[in-house]
Amino acid sequence: MMRITSSSTSSSEAAENPARVQWLRFAVTLVGVTLALLAAVVGVAYAVDPYDTGRSTLFEKPGVRPQGPRTANPSRGRDPAFNAAITGNSRIQIISPERLKATTGVDFVQLAVPGSGPKEHLALIDWFLRHRTETPKALVVSIDDMWCTSNPDLPNDKPFPFWLYSADPMEYARGLLRYDILEELPRRLAYIFQGDPERARPDGYWDYEPDYIRLGYTNDPALRKRLEETPHSDAQLLDRDPQEGQRRFPALDRLKKVAASLPEETALILVMPPSYKNRLLPGAEQAFVDRACKAAISTVAQAHARSAVVDWRVDRSENRNPEFFFDTVHYRQPVAQAMEVDIADAIRHVASF
């Protein structure tokens, strides 16, 4: 009797609530249509390949329209025209691929991303290496103080599209589910079907000097005064840090694994970019971290036979000249060109080609 009553009650409720049934059907239909639309958007985006990642060959056209390096570098990093790469952030970005090629004969692509850190750089290195059909000639890695963190998460407050560089196709597909992809699709199609569209510079070189000059970094008294400010604490510590030998740098541990996995013929150049004199403070806490970090960098170099370290994070005449710096970490062309000489010398010293 109880079962019959329950069934009768349910039938009665369904009959008395036709609106409820209609809303249920509407909700199911809405969810189904939404999922179908999302699948269609992902399918179209995957086929069009808005950032020229090479995952689709339906609309093949080299390069991308002018845009920032975060989204332009997937195209550059897989370009077979280049057999060497430079990775880092704005502290290495004005190292010129053309000038390095003139002195080494190696075709460099500049993959620097302003505001990025070691987690991003490792993703870029992985992308570049995964897309070589021939052994890369050289890899130049900028190692600034962001690599000298003990945090294994390698945090950075600037957004970065890791999904674009992922080896997981599902992660890439999920990354296509965003509004900016809908904005980029017509731009990509216009780039593909135009006869001679404007193209982002293939080698990725970006000289920031004109931008800094335009913003007043060479003649604004307030900005010039800021250059002379002390960025680190002046507190003096012991001559020897008791924890110095125990410091760990997870980013460098990961880079060491990359170094050990490189082909024997590839030259690995680890560059410590320059800082203005005020960031080089003997006896301060930053100096202890820097000392331990440099020791860890040397172990990275030891993991690959054809490695060299180019250390510009030292007290030298160029780093004491205020005319060579916009701020404490962004240097001008005279410093960049002197660094290029050192990088080229290092490549020639360790290279097998």
Short mmCIF file of N, CA, C and O in Angstrom, two decimals, residues 210-340:
data_model
loop_
_atom_site.label_atom_id
_atom_site.label_comp_id
_atom_site.label_asym_id
_atom_site.label_seq_id
_atom_site.Cartn_x
_atom_site.Cartn_y
_atom_site.Cartn_z
N PRO A 210 64.10 53.57 -26.55
CA PRO A 210 63.22 54.68 -26.92
C PRO A 210 62.06 54.88 -25.94
O PRO A 210 61.65 56.03 -25.68
N ASP A 211 61.52 53.79 -25.40
CA ASP A 211 60.41 53.90 -24.46
C ASP A 211 60.85 54.58 -23.17
O ASP A 211 60.15 55.46 -22.64
N TYR A 212 62.00 54.17 -22.63
CA TYR A 212 62.49 54.78 -21.40
C TYR A 212 62.85 56.25 -21.61
O TYR A 212 62.60 57.08 -20.73
N ILE A 213 63.42 56.56 -22.74
CA ILE A 213 63.77 57.96 -23.02
C ILE A 213 62.50 58.80 -23.12
O ILE A 213 62.42 59.92 -22.58
N ARG A 214 61.49 58.27 -23.80
CA ARG A 214 60.23 59.00 -23.94
C ARG A 214 59.57 59.24 -22.59
O ARG A 214 58.93 60.27 -22.38
N LEU A 215 59.74 58.32 -21.65
CA LEU A 215 59.14 58.46 -20.32
C LEU A 215 59.96 59.34 -19.38
O LEU A 215 59.58 59.54 -18.22
N GLY A 216 61.09 59.87 -19.86
CA GLY A 216 61.85 60.82 -19.07
C GLY A 216 62.95 60.24 -18.20
O GLY A 216 63.49 60.93 -17.33
N TYR A 217 63.31 58.99 -18.41
CA TYR A 217 64.30 58.36 -17.54
C TYR A 217 65.71 58.91 -17.74
O TYR A 217 66.60 58.61 -16.95
N THR A 218 65.93 59.69 -18.77
CA THR A 218 67.27 60.27 -18.97
C THR A 218 67.37 61.71 -18.47
O THR A 218 68.48 62.20 -18.27
N ASN A 219 66.22 62.38 -18.28
CA ASN A 219 66.31 63.80 -17.91
C ASN A 219 65.35 64.25 -16.81
O ASN A 219 65.42 65.38 -16.36
N ASP A 220 64.46 63.38 -16.36
CA ASP A 220 63.55 63.75 -15.28
C ASP A 220 64.32 63.69 -13.96
O ASP A 220 64.79 62.61 -13.56
N PRO A 221 64.46 64.83 -13.24
CA PRO A 221 65.25 64.84 -12.00
C PRO A 221 64.77 63.82 -10.96
O PRO A 221 65.58 63.20 -10.28
N ALA A 222 63.46 63.64 -10.86
CA ALA A 222 62.93 62.69 -9.87
C ALA A 222 63.34 61.27 -10.21
O ALA A 222 63.72 60.49 -9.32
N LEU A 223 63.28 60.93 -11.50
CA LEU A 223 63.66 59.58 -11.91
C LEU A 223 65.16 59.37 -11.80
O LEU A 223 65.62 58.28 -11.42
N ARG A 224 65.93 60.39 -12.11
CA ARG A 224 67.39 60.26 -11.98
C ARG A 224 67.78 60.13 -10.51
O ARG A 224 68.72 59.39 -10.16
N LYS A 225 67.07 60.83 -9.64
CA LYS A 225 67.35 60.73 -8.20
C LYS A 225 67.03 59.34 -7.68
O LYS A 225 67.74 58.78 -6.83
N ARG A 226 65.95 58.75 -8.22
CA ARG A 226 65.55 57.42 -7.79
C ARG A 226 66.64 56.39 -8.09
O ARG A 226 66.79 55.40 -7.37
N LEU A 227 67.38 56.62 -9.17
CA LEU A 227 68.46 55.70 -9.53
C LEU A 227 69.48 55.58 -8.42
O LEU A 227 70.08 54.52 -8.22
N GLU A 228 69.69 56.66 -7.66
CA GLU A 228 70.72 56.66 -6.62
C GLU A 228 70.22 56.17 -5.27
O GLU A 228 70.97 56.10 -4.31
N GLU A 229 68.92 55.83 -5.18
CA GLU A 229 68.39 55.34 -3.91
C GLU A 229 68.86 53.91 -3.66
O GLU A 229 69.12 53.15 -4.58
N THR A 230 68.93 53.55 -2.39
CA THR A 230 69.36 52.21 -2.00
C THR A 230 68.16 51.28 -1.96
O THR A 230 67.25 51.48 -1.16
N PRO A 231 68.11 50.26 -2.82
CA PRO A 231 66.94 49.38 -2.86
C PRO A 231 66.89 48.34 -1.77
O PRO A 231 65.84 47.79 -1.49
N HIS A 232 68.04 48.03 -1.15
CA HIS A 232 68.09 46.99 -0.12
C HIS A 232 68.39 47.61 1.23
O HIS A 232 68.86 48.74 1.34
N SER A 233 68.16 46.84 2.26
CA SER A 233 68.43 47.30 3.62
C SER A 233 69.91 47.57 3.81
O SER A 233 70.78 46.87 3.30
N ASP A 234 70.21 48.62 4.59
CA ASP A 234 71.61 48.94 4.89
C ASP A 234 72.12 48.19 6.12
O ASP A 234 73.26 48.36 6.50
N ALA A 235 71.25 47.39 6.74
CA ALA A 235 71.66 46.68 7.95
C ALA A 235 72.83 45.75 7.66
O ALA A 235 72.80 44.97 6.72
N GLN A 236 73.87 45.85 8.47
CA GLN A 236 75.06 45.02 8.29
C GLN A 236 74.93 43.74 9.11
O GLN A 236 74.46 43.75 10.25
N LEU A 237 75.36 42.64 8.52
CA LEU A 237 75.31 41.35 9.19
C LEU A 237 76.73 40.85 9.41
O LEU A 237 77.70 41.54 9.15
N LEU A 238 76.84 39.62 9.89
CA LEU A 238 78.14 39.02 10.06
C LEU A 238 78.81 38.83 8.71
O LEU A 238 78.16 38.79 7.67
N ASP A 239 80.14 38.71 8.71
CA ASP A 239 80.85 38.51 7.46
C ASP A 239 80.47 37.19 6.81
O ASP A 239 80.59 37.01 5.62
N ARG A 240 79.99 36.26 7.62
CA ARG A 240 79.59 34.96 7.09
C ARG A 240 78.18 34.64 7.56
O ARG A 240 77.88 34.74 8.75
N ASP A 241 77.33 34.30 6.66
CA ASP A 241 75.95 33.94 6.97
C ASP A 241 75.91 32.48 7.41
O ASP A 241 76.28 31.59 6.65
N PRO A 242 75.43 32.18 8.64
CA PRO A 242 75.41 30.79 9.12
C PRO A 242 74.56 29.89 8.24
O PRO A 242 74.77 28.68 8.20
N GLN A 243 73.56 30.43 7.54
CA GLN A 243 72.69 29.61 6.72
C GLN A 243 73.12 29.56 5.25
O GLN A 243 72.45 28.94 4.43
N GLU A 244 74.22 30.23 4.94
CA GLU A 244 74.59 30.37 3.54
C GLU A 244 74.72 29.03 2.82
O GLU A 244 74.22 28.84 1.71
N GLY A 245 75.38 28.09 3.44
CA GLY A 245 75.59 26.81 2.80
C GLY A 245 74.34 25.95 2.74
O GLY A 245 74.33 24.93 2.06
N GLN A 246 73.28 26.33 3.47
CA GLN A 246 72.07 25.53 3.52
C GLN A 246 70.96 26.07 2.62
O GLN A 246 69.88 25.51 2.56
N ARG A 247 71.19 27.17 1.96
CA ARG A 247 70.15 27.76 1.12
C ARG A 247 69.88 26.87 -0.09
O ARG A 247 70.80 26.33 -0.69
N ARG A 248 68.59 26.78 -0.45
CA ARG A 248 68.20 26.02 -1.64
C ARG A 248 67.44 26.95 -2.58
O ARG A 248 66.67 27.79 -2.15
N PHE A 249 67.67 26.76 -3.84
CA PHE A 249 67.03 27.59 -4.86
C PHE A 249 66.33 26.64 -5.84
O PHE A 249 66.95 26.14 -6.78
N PRO A 250 65.03 26.39 -5.62
CA PRO A 250 64.31 25.41 -6.44
C PRO A 250 64.35 25.69 -7.93
O PRO A 250 64.40 24.76 -8.74
N ALA A 251 64.33 26.97 -8.31
CA ALA A 251 64.37 27.30 -9.75
C ALA A 251 65.69 26.83 -10.36
O ALA A 251 65.71 26.28 -11.47
N LEU A 252 66.78 27.03 -9.65
CA LEU A 252 68.08 26.60 -10.15
C LEU A 252 68.20 25.08 -10.13
O LEU A 252 68.88 24.50 -11.00
N ASP A 253 67.54 24.43 -9.18
CA ASP A 253 67.52 22.96 -9.19
C ASP A 253 66.85 22.45 -10.47
O ASP A 253 67.31 21.48 -11.09
N ARG A 254 65.77 23.10 -10.86
CA ARG A 254 65.08 22.70 -12.09
C ARG A 254 65.92 23.00 -13.32
O ARG A 254 65.94 22.22 -14.28
N LEU A 255 66.59 24.15 -13.30
CA LEU A 255 67.44 24.50 -14.44
C LEU A 255 68.62 23.53 -14.55
O LEU A 255 69.06 23.20 -15.66
N LYS A 256 69.09 23.04 -13.42
CA LYS A 256 70.18 22.07 -13.43
C LYS A 256 69.75 20.79 -14.14
O LYS A 256 70.54 20.19 -14.90
N LYS A 257 68.52 20.37 -13.94
CA LYS A 257 68.01 19.19 -14.65
C LYS A 257 67.94 19.44 -16.15
O LYS A 257 68.24 18.56 -16.95
N VAL A 258 67.53 20.66 -16.52
CA VAL A 258 67.51 21.01 -17.95
C VAL A 258 68.91 20.96 -18.52
O VAL A 258 69.14 20.41 -19.60
N ALA A 259 69.87 21.52 -17.79
CA ALA A 259 71.26 21.53 -18.25
C ALA A 259 71.78 20.11 -18.47
O ALA A 259 72.44 19.82 -19.48
N ALA A 260 71.46 19.23 -17.54
CA ALA A 260 71.93 17.85 -17.65
C ALA A 260 71.30 17.12 -18.83
O ALA A 260 71.87 16.16 -19.35
N SER A 261 70.12 17.58 -19.27
CA SER A 261 69.42 16.91 -20.36
C SER A 261 69.75 17.46 -21.74
O SER A 261 69.32 16.90 -22.75
N LEU A 262 70.50 18.54 -21.81
CA LEU A 262 70.80 19.16 -23.09
C LEU A 262 71.69 18.26 -23.95
O LEU A 262 72.52 17.51 -23.42
N PRO A 263 71.52 18.34 -25.26
CA PRO A 263 72.44 17.61 -26.14
C PRO A 263 73.88 18.05 -25.89
O PRO A 263 74.14 19.22 -25.56
N GLU A 264 74.80 17.13 -26.05
CA GLU A 264 76.20 17.41 -25.75
C GLU A 264 76.74 18.59 -26.55
O GLU A 264 77.56 19.37 -26.07
N GLU A 265 76.25 18.77 -27.78
CA GLU A 265 76.79 19.81 -28.66
C GLU A 265 76.28 21.21 -28.32
O GLU A 265 76.85 22.21 -28.78
N THR A 266 75.21 21.31 -27.56
CA THR A 266 74.60 22.61 -27.28
C THR A 266 75.40 23.41 -26.26
O THR A 266 75.74 22.90 -25.20
N ALA A 267 75.68 24.66 -26.59
CA ALA A 267 76.36 25.55 -25.65
C ALA A 267 75.33 26.17 -24.72
O ALA A 267 74.31 26.70 -25.17
N LEU A 268 75.59 26.11 -23.42
CA LEU A 268 74.70 26.70 -22.41
C LEU A 268 75.44 27.87 -21.76
O LEU A 268 76.46 27.68 -21.11
N ILE A 269 74.89 29.07 -21.92
CA ILE A 269 75.51 30.27 -21.36
C ILE A 269 74.57 30.85 -20.31
O ILE A 269 73.43 31.23 -20.62
N LEU A 270 75.02 30.87 -19.08
CA LEU A 270 74.25 31.40 -17.97
C LEU A 270 74.71 32.84 -17.71
O LEU A 270 75.86 33.07 -17.33
N VAL A 271 73.81 33.78 -17.92
CA VAL A 271 74.16 35.19 -17.83
C VAL A 271 73.54 35.80 -16.57
O VAL A 271 72.31 35.72 -16.38
N MET A 272 74.37 36.39 -15.73
CA MET A 272 73.87 37.16 -14.60
C MET A 272 73.89 38.62 -15.01
O MET A 272 74.95 39.23 -15.11
N PRO A 273 72.71 39.20 -15.28
CA PRO A 273 72.66 40.55 -15.84
C PRO A 273 73.12 41.59 -14.83
O PRO A 273 73.09 41.37 -13.62
N PRO A 274 73.56 42.75 -15.32
CA PRO A 274 74.13 43.77 -14.44
C PRO A 274 73.09 44.47 -13.58
O PRO A 274 71.90 44.51 -13.91
N SER A 275 73.55 45.01 -12.48
CA SER A 275 72.77 45.89 -11.63
C SER A 275 73.57 47.16 -11.41
O SER A 275 74.80 47.14 -11.42
N TYR A 276 72.87 48.25 -11.22
CA TYR A 276 73.56 49.50 -10.89
C TYR A 276 74.20 49.36 -9.52
O TYR A 276 73.80 48.54 -8.70
N LYS A 277 75.20 50.16 -9.27
CA LYS A 277 76.06 50.01 -8.09
C LYS A 277 75.29 49.92 -6.77
O LYS A 277 75.72 49.22 -5.83
N ASN A 278 74.12 50.59 -6.68
CA ASN A 278 73.39 50.63 -5.41
C ASN A 278 72.76 49.30 -5.04
O ASN A 278 72.36 49.11 -3.90
N ARG A 279 72.67 48.40 -5.99
CA ARG A 279 72.13 47.07 -5.68
C ARG A 279 73.24 46.11 -5.26
O ARG A 279 72.96 44.96 -4.89
N LEU A 280 74.47 46.54 -5.33
CA LEU A 280 75.61 45.69 -4.96
C LEU A 280 76.14 46.17 -3.63
O LEU A 280 77.04 47.01 -3.56
N LEU A 281 75.58 45.67 -2.55
CA LEU A 281 75.89 46.17 -1.22
C LEU A 281 76.62 45.13 -0.39
O LEU A 281 76.01 44.24 0.18
N PRO A 282 77.94 45.18 -0.29
CA PRO A 282 78.69 44.21 0.51
C PRO A 282 78.23 44.22 1.96
O PRO A 282 78.08 45.27 2.58
N GLY A 283 78.03 43.04 2.52
CA GLY A 283 77.66 42.91 3.93
C GLY A 283 76.17 42.90 4.18
O GLY A 283 75.73 42.52 5.25
N ALA A 284 75.34 43.33 3.20
CA ALA A 284 73.89 43.34 3.40
C ALA A 284 73.34 41.94 3.17
O ALA A 284 73.98 41.09 2.57
N GLU A 285 72.11 41.71 3.64
CA GLU A 285 71.48 40.40 3.49
C GLU A 285 71.41 39.99 2.02
O GLU A 285 71.64 38.83 1.69
N GLN A 286 71.12 40.96 1.14
CA GLN A 286 71.04 40.64 -0.27
C GLN A 286 72.36 40.09 -0.80
O GLN A 286 72.38 39.23 -1.67
N ALA A 287 73.47 40.59 -0.26
CA ALA A 287 74.77 40.11 -0.71
C ALA A 287 74.98 38.64 -0.33
O ALA A 287 75.58 37.88 -1.09
N PHE A 288 74.48 38.24 0.84
CA PHE A 288 74.61 36.84 1.25
C PHE A 288 73.78 35.93 0.34
O PHE A 288 74.24 34.86 -0.07
N VAL A 289 72.56 36.36 0.05
CA VAL A 289 71.72 35.59 -0.85
C VAL A 289 72.39 35.49 -2.22
O VAL A 289 72.42 34.42 -2.85
N ASP A 290 72.93 36.61 -2.68
CA ASP A 290 73.58 36.64 -3.98
C ASP A 290 74.78 35.69 -4.02
O ASP A 290 74.99 34.98 -5.00
N ARG A 291 75.54 35.65 -2.96
CA ARG A 291 76.70 34.78 -2.90
C ARG A 291 76.29 33.30 -2.97
O ARG A 291 76.87 32.51 -3.73
N ALA A 292 75.26 32.95 -2.20
CA ALA A 292 74.79 31.56 -2.22
C ALA A 292 74.18 31.21 -3.57
O ALA A 292 74.35 30.10 -4.07
N CYS A 293 73.48 32.17 -4.16
CA CYS A 293 72.85 31.92 -5.45
C CYS A 293 73.91 31.71 -6.53
O CYS A 293 73.77 30.83 -7.38
N LYS A 294 74.96 32.49 -6.50
CA LYS A 294 76.03 32.32 -7.48
C LYS A 294 76.70 30.95 -7.34
O LYS A 294 77.08 30.33 -8.34
N ALA A 295 76.81 30.49 -6.12
CA ALA A 295 77.38 29.15 -5.92
C ALA A 295 76.47 28.09 -6.54
O ALA A 295 76.94 27.12 -7.15
N ALA A 296 75.15 28.29 -6.41
CA ALA A 296 74.20 27.34 -7.01
C ALA A 296 74.24 27.41 -8.53
O ALA A 296 74.11 26.40 -9.22
N ILE A 297 74.43 28.61 -9.07
CA ILE A 297 74.53 28.77 -10.52
C ILE A 297 75.74 28.00 -11.06
O ILE A 297 75.68 27.39 -12.13
N SER A 298 76.82 28.01 -10.32
CA SER A 298 78.00 27.27 -10.77
C SER A 298 77.74 25.78 -10.84
O SER A 298 78.29 25.08 -11.70
N THR A 299 76.87 25.26 -9.96
CA THR A 299 76.55 23.83 -10.03
C THR A 299 75.69 23.52 -11.25
O THR A 299 75.75 22.41 -11.79
N VAL A 300 74.87 24.49 -11.67
CA VAL A 300 74.10 24.31 -12.91
C VAL A 300 75.06 24.19 -14.09
O VAL A 300 74.92 23.31 -14.94
N ALA A 301 76.06 25.06 -14.13
CA ALA A 301 77.04 25.01 -15.22
C ALA A 301 77.80 23.69 -15.22
O ALA A 301 78.14 23.16 -16.29
N GLN A 302 78.04 23.14 -14.05
CA GLN A 302 78.79 21.88 -13.97
C GLN A 302 77.98 20.69 -14.47
O GLN A 302 78.55 19.63 -14.76
N ALA A 303 76.65 20.87 -14.59
CA ALA A 303 75.80 19.76 -15.03
C ALA A 303 75.85 19.55 -16.54
O ALA A 303 75.32 18.56 -17.04
N HIS A 304 76.46 20.47 -17.28
CA HIS A 304 76.55 20.34 -18.73
C HIS A 304 77.96 20.74 -19.16
O HIS A 304 78.47 21.80 -18.80
N ALA A 305 78.59 19.87 -19.93
CA ALA A 305 80.01 20.06 -20.25
C ALA A 305 80.28 21.36 -20.99
O ALA A 305 81.28 22.04 -20.72
N ARG A 306 79.42 21.72 -21.91
CA ARG A 306 79.66 22.93 -22.72
C ARG A 306 78.89 24.11 -22.14
O ARG A 306 77.99 24.67 -22.76
N SER A 307 79.24 24.47 -20.92
CA SER A 307 78.58 25.57 -20.21
C SER A 307 79.58 26.64 -19.83
O SER A 307 80.77 26.38 -19.66
N ALA A 308 79.06 27.86 -19.69
CA ALA A 308 79.87 28.98 -19.22
C ALA A 308 78.97 29.95 -18.47
O ALA A 308 77.77 30.05 -18.75
N VAL A 309 79.55 30.65 -17.53
CA VAL A 309 78.83 31.66 -16.76
C VAL A 309 79.39 33.03 -17.12
O VAL A 309 80.62 33.25 -17.09
N VAL A 310 78.51 33.94 -17.49
CA VAL A 310 78.89 35.32 -17.78
C VAL A 310 78.30 36.18 -16.67
O VAL A 310 77.09 36.42 -16.62
N ASP A 311 79.17 36.62 -15.76
CA ASP A 311 78.72 37.32 -14.55
C ASP A 311 78.93 38.83 -14.68
O ASP A 311 80.04 39.32 -14.59
N TRP A 312 77.82 39.52 -14.87
CA TRP A 312 77.87 40.99 -14.88
C TRP A 312 77.29 41.58 -13.61
O TRP A 312 77.18 42.79 -13.48
N ARG A 313 76.89 40.72 -12.68
CA ARG A 313 76.38 41.21 -11.40
C ARG A 313 77.55 41.36 -10.42
O ARG A 313 77.62 40.74 -9.36
N VAL A 314 78.49 42.22 -10.81
CA VAL A 314 79.71 42.47 -10.03
C VAL A 314 80.01 43.96 -10.10
O VAL A 314 79.44 44.71 -10.90
N ASP A 315 80.93 44.38 -9.26
CA ASP A 315 81.36 45.79 -9.27
C ASP A 315 82.33 46.01 -10.42
O ASP A 315 83.45 45.50 -10.41
N ARG A 316 81.90 46.74 -11.43
CA ARG A 316 82.74 47.06 -12.56
C ARG A 316 82.40 48.47 -13.03
O ARG A 316 81.34 49.01 -12.70
N SER A 317 83.25 49.05 -13.84
CA SER A 317 83.10 50.47 -14.19
C SER A 317 81.75 50.76 -14.86
O SER A 317 81.13 51.79 -14.60
N GLU A 318 81.29 49.86 -15.72
CA GLU A 318 80.01 50.10 -16.40
C GLU A 318 78.86 50.19 -15.40
O GLU A 318 77.92 50.97 -15.60
N ASN A 319 78.92 49.40 -14.33
CA ASN A 319 77.84 49.37 -13.36
C ASN A 319 77.89 50.54 -12.37
O ASN A 319 76.99 50.69 -11.54
N ARG A 320 78.93 51.34 -12.48
CA ARG A 320 79.01 52.54 -11.65
C ARG A 320 78.70 53.81 -12.42
O ARG A 320 78.73 54.90 -11.87
N ASN A 321 78.41 53.67 -13.70
CA ASN A 321 78.16 54.83 -14.55
C ASN A 321 76.65 55.08 -14.67
O ASN A 321 75.94 54.30 -15.31
N PRO A 322 76.12 56.16 -14.08
CA PRO A 322 74.67 56.41 -14.12
C PRO A 322 74.15 56.66 -15.54
O PRO A 322 72.96 56.47 -15.79
N GLU A 323 75.03 57.07 -16.46
CA GLU A 323 74.60 57.31 -17.83
C GLU A 323 74.28 56.01 -18.57
O GLU A 323 73.67 56.04 -19.64
N PHE A 324 74.69 54.90 -18.01
CA PHE A 324 74.46 53.61 -18.64
C PHE A 324 73.20 52.91 -18.13
O PHE A 324 72.90 51.80 -18.57
N PHE A 325 72.48 53.54 -17.18
CA PHE A 325 71.31 52.90 -16.58
C PHE A 325 70.10 53.83 -16.56
O PHE A 325 70.24 55.03 -16.31
N PHE A 326 68.93 53.25 -16.83
CA PHE A 326 67.67 53.97 -16.66
C PHE A 326 67.18 53.87 -15.23
O PHE A 326 66.64 54.81 -14.66
N ASP A 327 67.29 52.68 -14.66
CA ASP A 327 67.02 52.45 -13.24
C ASP A 327 68.04 51.42 -12.77
O ASP A 327 69.01 51.15 -13.48
N THR A 328 67.85 50.85 -11.62
CA THR A 328 68.91 50.00 -11.06
C THR A 328 69.09 48.67 -11.77
O THR A 328 70.10 48.00 -11.57
N VAL A 329 68.13 48.29 -12.63
CA VAL A 329 68.26 47.01 -13.31
C VAL A 329 68.15 47.09 -14.83
O VAL A 329 68.44 46.11 -15.52
N HIS A 330 67.73 48.23 -15.36
CA HIS A 330 67.58 48.37 -16.81
C HIS A 330 68.69 49.24 -17.37
O HIS A 330 68.77 50.43 -17.08
N TYR A 331 69.53 48.62 -18.17
CA TYR A 331 70.74 49.25 -18.68
C TYR A 331 70.56 49.67 -20.13
O TYR A 331 69.58 49.33 -20.79
N ARG A 332 71.54 50.42 -20.63
CA ARG A 332 71.46 50.99 -21.96
C ARG A 332 72.34 50.22 -22.95
O ARG A 332 73.06 49.28 -22.59
N GLN A 333 72.29 50.66 -24.20
CA GLN A 333 72.97 49.95 -25.27
C GLN A 333 74.47 49.75 -25.06
O GLN A 333 75.00 48.68 -25.39
N PRO A 334 75.22 50.72 -24.53
CA PRO A 334 76.66 50.45 -24.32
C PRO A 334 76.92 49.23 -23.44
O PRO A 334 77.85 48.45 -23.71
N VAL A 335 76.10 49.04 -22.41
CA VAL A 335 76.25 47.87 -21.55
C VAL A 335 75.82 46.61 -22.30
O VAL A 335 76.51 45.57 -22.26
N ALA A 336 74.70 46.70 -23.02
CA ALA A 336 74.21 45.54 -23.76
C ALA A 336 75.24 45.06 -24.77
O ALA A 336 75.50 43.85 -24.89
N GLN A 337 75.86 45.97 -25.48
CA GLN A 337 76.84 45.58 -26.50
C GLN A 337 78.11 45.01 -25.88
O GLN A 337 78.72 44.09 -26.44
N ALA A 338 78.49 45.52 -24.72
CA ALA A 338 79.65 44.93 -24.02
C ALA A 338 79.32 43.52 -23.53
O ALA A 338 80.15 42.61 -23.59
N MET A 339 78.09 43.32 -23.06
CA MET A 339 77.67 41.99 -22.64
C MET A 339 77.66 41.02 -23.82
O MET A 339 78.04 39.85 -23.68
N GLU A 340 77.22 41.49 -24.96
CA GLU A 340 77.18 40.64 -26.15
C GLU A 340 78.57 40.14 -26.53
O GLU A 340 78.73 38.99 -26.97
#
